[in-house]
Short mmCIF file of C-alpha atoms in Angstrom, two decimals:
data_model
loop_
_atom_site.label_atom_id
_atom_site.label_comp_id
_atom_site.label_asym_id
_atom_site.label_seq_id
_atom_site.Cartn_x
_atom_site.Cartn_y
_atom_site.Cartn_z
CA MET A 1 -0.02 -0.04 0.03
CA SER A 2 2.79 2.35 0.94
CA GLU A 3 4.57 1.55 -2.32
CA MET A 4 1.42 2.33 -4.28
CA SER A 5 1.04 5.62 -2.51
CA HIS A 6 4.68 6.42 -3.25
CA LEU A 7 4.14 5.67 -6.92
CA SER A 8 1.07 7.87 -6.96
CA THR A 9 3.06 10.74 -5.42
CA ASP A 10 5.72 10.36 -8.02
CA LYS A 11 3.20 10.49 -10.80
CA ASP A 12 1.65 13.61 -9.25
CA ILE A 13 5.04 15.31 -9.21
CA VAL A 14 5.66 14.37 -12.80
CA VAL A 15 2.29 15.75 -13.79
CA MET A 16 2.93 18.93 -11.77
CA ILE A 17 6.33 19.34 -13.37
CA GLY A 18 4.82 18.80 -16.84
CA ALA A 19 2.03 21.30 -16.09
CA PHE A 20 4.64 23.81 -14.78
CA CYS A 21 6.69 23.36 -17.92
CA MET A 22 3.71 23.86 -20.07
CA LEU A 23 2.82 26.99 -18.13
CA ILE A 24 6.36 28.36 -18.49
CA GLY A 25 6.33 27.49 -22.17
CA GLY A 26 3.00 29.20 -22.63
CA ILE A 27 4.27 32.37 -20.86
CA ILE A 28 7.44 32.37 -22.98
CA GLY A 29 5.37 31.79 -26.12
CA PHE A 30 2.99 34.62 -25.17
CA PHE A 31 5.82 37.12 -24.58
CA ALA A 32 7.63 35.93 -27.72
CA LYS A 33 4.51 36.49 -29.80
CA TYR A 34 3.88 39.89 -28.06
CA PHE A 35 7.39 41.12 -28.84
CA ILE A 36 7.18 39.87 -32.46
CA GLU A 37 3.79 41.63 -32.92
CA LEU A 38 5.19 44.77 -31.24
CA LYS A 39 8.17 44.75 -33.62
CA LYS A 40 5.80 44.32 -36.55
CA MET A 41 3.67 47.24 -35.33
CA LYS A 42 6.72 49.50 -35.01
CA GLU A 43 7.92 48.51 -38.49
CA ALA A 44 4.47 49.13 -39.90
CA LYS A 45 4.28 52.56 -38.15
CA LYS A 46 7.77 53.43 -39.44
CA SER A 47 6.72 52.34 -42.96
CA ILE A 48 3.57 54.42 -42.83
CA ARG A 49 5.54 57.48 -41.64
CA GLN A 50 8.11 56.91 -44.37
CA GLN A 51 5.34 56.77 -46.97
CA MET A 52 3.75 59.92 -45.64
CA ILE A 53 7.02 61.86 -45.74
CA THR A 54 8.01 60.46 -49.13
CA ASN A 55 4.62 61.00 -50.70
CA ASN A 56 3.59 64.23 -49.01
CA ILE A 57 6.02 66.25 -46.92
CA ALA A 58 9.17 65.84 -49.06
CA PRO A 59 7.41 66.70 -52.33
CA MET A 60 5.73 69.75 -50.65
CA ARG A 61 9.15 70.93 -49.42
CA GLN A 62 10.62 70.42 -52.83
CA ALA A 63 7.81 72.38 -54.42
CA TRP A 64 8.37 75.19 -51.86
CA ILE A 65 12.14 75.24 -52.63
CA ASN A 66 11.44 75.37 -56.45
CA ASP A 67 8.93 78.19 -56.02
CA VAL A 68 11.20 80.31 -53.74
CA ARG A 69 14.12 79.70 -56.09
CA ASN A 70 12.14 80.84 -59.18
CA LYS A 71 10.84 83.90 -57.32
CA ALA A 72 14.35 84.75 -56.09
CA SER A 73 15.71 84.46 -59.58
CA ASP A 74 12.96 86.83 -60.89
CA PHE A 75 13.56 89.24 -58.05
CA LEU A 76 17.31 89.46 -58.61
CA SER A 77 17.01 89.73 -62.40
CA ASN A 78 14.38 92.55 -61.93
CA CYS A 79 16.80 94.29 -59.59
CA TYR A 80 19.52 94.19 -62.16
CA PHE A 81 17.17 95.66 -64.83
CA ILE A 82 15.83 98.48 -62.52
CA LEU A 83 19.35 99.32 -61.44
CA SER A 84 20.54 99.47 -65.09
CA TYR A 85 17.56 101.75 -65.92
CA GLN A 86 18.40 104.05 -63.00
CA LEU A 87 22.00 104.28 -64.11
CA ALA A 88 20.92 105.10 -67.61
CA LYS A 89 18.76 107.85 -66.10
CA GLY A 90 21.66 109.13 -64.15
CA ASN A 91 23.79 109.18 -67.30
CA ASN A 92 20.92 110.83 -69.23
CA ASN A 93 20.83 107.99 -71.73
CA GLN A 94 17.59 109.05 -73.40
CA HIS A 95 17.61 106.20 -75.95
CA PHE A 96 17.66 103.54 -73.28
CA ILE A 97 15.18 105.45 -71.07
CA GLN A 98 12.60 105.73 -73.84
CA ASP A 99 12.98 102.13 -75.08
CA PHE A 100 12.44 100.54 -71.65
CA GLU A 101 10.19 103.07 -69.86
CA GLU A 102 7.03 100.93 -70.14
CA ILE A 103 8.87 97.81 -69.20
CA LEU A 104 10.20 99.58 -66.12
CA LYS A 105 6.68 100.35 -64.90
CA ARG A 106 5.72 96.68 -65.09
CA GLU A 107 8.95 95.57 -63.44
CA LEU A 108 8.57 97.97 -60.52
CA ILE A 109 5.15 96.48 -59.79
CA ARG A 110 6.52 93.00 -60.14
CA HIS A 111 9.52 93.85 -57.98
CA SER A 112 7.23 94.98 -55.16
CA GLU A 113 5.21 91.67 -55.35
CA LEU A 114 8.39 89.57 -55.25
CA PHE A 115 9.90 91.55 -52.36
CA PHE A 116 6.89 90.94 -50.11
CA TYR A 117 6.57 87.30 -51.24
CA LEU A 118 10.21 86.56 -50.29
CA GLN A 119 9.83 88.36 -46.97
CA MET A 120 7.01 85.99 -46.06
CA ALA A 121 8.10 82.75 -47.75
CA LEU A 122 11.64 82.61 -46.36
CA PRO A 123 12.13 80.53 -43.16
CA PHE A 124 11.94 82.32 -39.84
CA SER A 125 14.09 81.58 -36.80
CA ARG A 126 12.19 79.82 -34.05
CA GLY A 127 13.49 78.51 -30.74
CA VAL A 128 16.85 76.91 -31.12
CA ASN A 129 16.36 76.65 -34.87
CA ASN A 130 18.29 79.67 -36.18
CA GLU A 131 17.79 80.72 -39.76
CA ASP A 132 20.81 82.96 -40.15
CA VAL A 133 20.95 82.66 -43.92
CA SER A 134 17.27 83.61 -44.36
CA GLU A 135 17.73 86.54 -41.99
CA ALA A 136 20.78 87.71 -44.00
CA ILE A 137 18.70 87.46 -47.19
CA ARG A 138 15.95 89.59 -45.62
CA ILE A 139 18.50 92.28 -44.72
CA HIS A 140 19.81 92.33 -48.26
CA ILE A 141 16.55 92.39 -50.02
CA LYS A 142 15.29 95.13 -47.67
CA TYR A 143 18.38 97.27 -48.44
CA ILE A 144 17.96 96.63 -52.22
CA ASN A 145 14.24 97.46 -52.11
CA GLU A 146 14.77 100.68 -50.16
CA ASN A 147 17.47 101.90 -52.51
CA LEU A 148 15.81 101.00 -55.72
CA SER A 149 12.50 102.46 -54.63
CA SER A 150 13.94 105.70 -53.26
CA HIS A 151 16.14 106.68 -56.34
CA SER A 152 14.81 107.60 -59.73
CA SER A 153 18.46 107.65 -60.90
CA VAL A 154 21.77 106.54 -59.57
CA THR A 155 25.38 107.45 -60.04
CA GLN A 156 27.98 104.90 -61.09
CA GLU A 157 29.28 104.64 -57.55
CA ARG A 158 25.75 104.06 -56.19
CA HIS A 159 25.15 101.54 -58.97
CA ASP A 160 28.22 99.54 -57.99
CA ASP A 161 27.27 99.59 -54.38
CA ILE A 162 23.77 98.16 -54.95
CA PHE A 163 25.20 95.77 -57.54
CA ARG A 164 27.50 94.25 -54.87
CA VAL A 165 24.53 93.96 -52.47
CA ILE A 166 22.54 92.06 -55.14
CA SER A 167 25.52 89.72 -55.77
CA CYS A 168 25.99 89.07 -52.08
CA CYS A 169 22.24 88.33 -51.74
CA SER A 170 22.47 85.85 -54.66
CA ASN A 171 25.27 83.97 -52.78
CA ASN A 172 23.08 83.79 -49.70
CA PHE A 173 20.23 82.33 -51.77
CA LYS A 174 22.53 79.61 -53.09
CA VAL A 175 23.46 78.52 -49.57
CA LEU A 176 19.85 78.63 -48.50
CA PHE A 177 18.73 76.31 -51.28
CA LYS A 178 21.58 73.93 -50.65
CA ASN A 179 20.68 73.72 -46.99
CA GLU A 180 16.96 73.25 -47.67
CA TRP A 181 17.66 70.55 -50.28
CA ASN A 182 19.86 68.65 -47.79
CA GLU A 183 17.05 68.86 -45.27
CA THR A 184 14.52 67.54 -47.74
CA LYS A 185 16.81 64.69 -48.74
CA SER A 186 17.27 63.72 -45.03
CA LEU A 187 13.52 63.38 -44.63
CA LYS A 188 13.57 60.46 -47.03
CA GLU A 189 16.07 58.60 -44.78
CA ILE A 190 14.06 57.91 -41.60
CA SER A 191 15.83 56.22 -38.78
CA ASN A 192 15.05 55.53 -35.09
CA VAL A 193 17.66 58.16 -34.12
CA LYS A 194 16.91 61.70 -35.26
CA GLN A 195 19.94 63.04 -37.04
CA LYS A 196 20.46 66.76 -37.35
CA THR A 197 21.28 67.92 -40.84
CA GLU A 198 24.39 70.13 -40.76
CA LYS A 199 23.79 73.47 -42.42
CA LEU A 200 26.20 75.56 -44.40
CA GLN A 201 27.02 78.83 -42.70
CA THR A 202 26.05 82.26 -43.95
CA PRO A 203 28.60 83.49 -46.59
CA GLU A 204 30.88 86.29 -45.49
CA CYS A 205 29.18 89.58 -46.38
CA THR A 206 31.39 91.89 -48.43
CA CYS A 207 28.79 94.59 -49.25
CA SER A 208 27.23 97.60 -47.57
CA VAL A 209 24.73 95.67 -45.44
CA LYS A 210 27.29 93.68 -43.34
CA ASN A 211 26.79 95.90 -40.25
CA THR A 212 23.04 96.40 -40.59
CA SER A 213 20.11 94.46 -39.24
CA LEU A 214 16.35 94.08 -39.89
CA HIS A 215 15.48 96.21 -36.87
#
């Protein structure tokens, strides 16, 4: 009888050990499945985010860059034309003045539109995100606008001064578009760790606005 009881106890222990192993196996299986599903969810979320950026944000940024670049090109070319007209007026070049007088009227209106567009469309500094290149551009186009608007004619010396400011402004635009393109390209390369895109610094200013500010 005692031997039968002992065998029964051994069987119970084996059953308990088997049940315990099954329980542990079930727990391990549950957590393994949980972490696999969690990984799948993270990958799916990352994929959706990547698709959203690739299909929406990056193209929108690229469209904005293209638009600002076209407007900047129009603005600077208009500035060169207006400046040339004012120099011709200063030199009393009647032939040039008469030939381009009507064009000047249209370009002055267009110049004003482009100036205000660029003032609003360029990036603004916010928080720790400094937009030094954009601020430099705003200073340059403000100087250009004030000088082209306030002079019906210019001397050669004044012409050369404004010409240098326009050229300096053009260099700043080139850096801005390079930085913005690098930022747009980085959006297409999503990773778990946010990597800061290094920006090119503002070019050294060699014109009359180097010691001026927007305020």
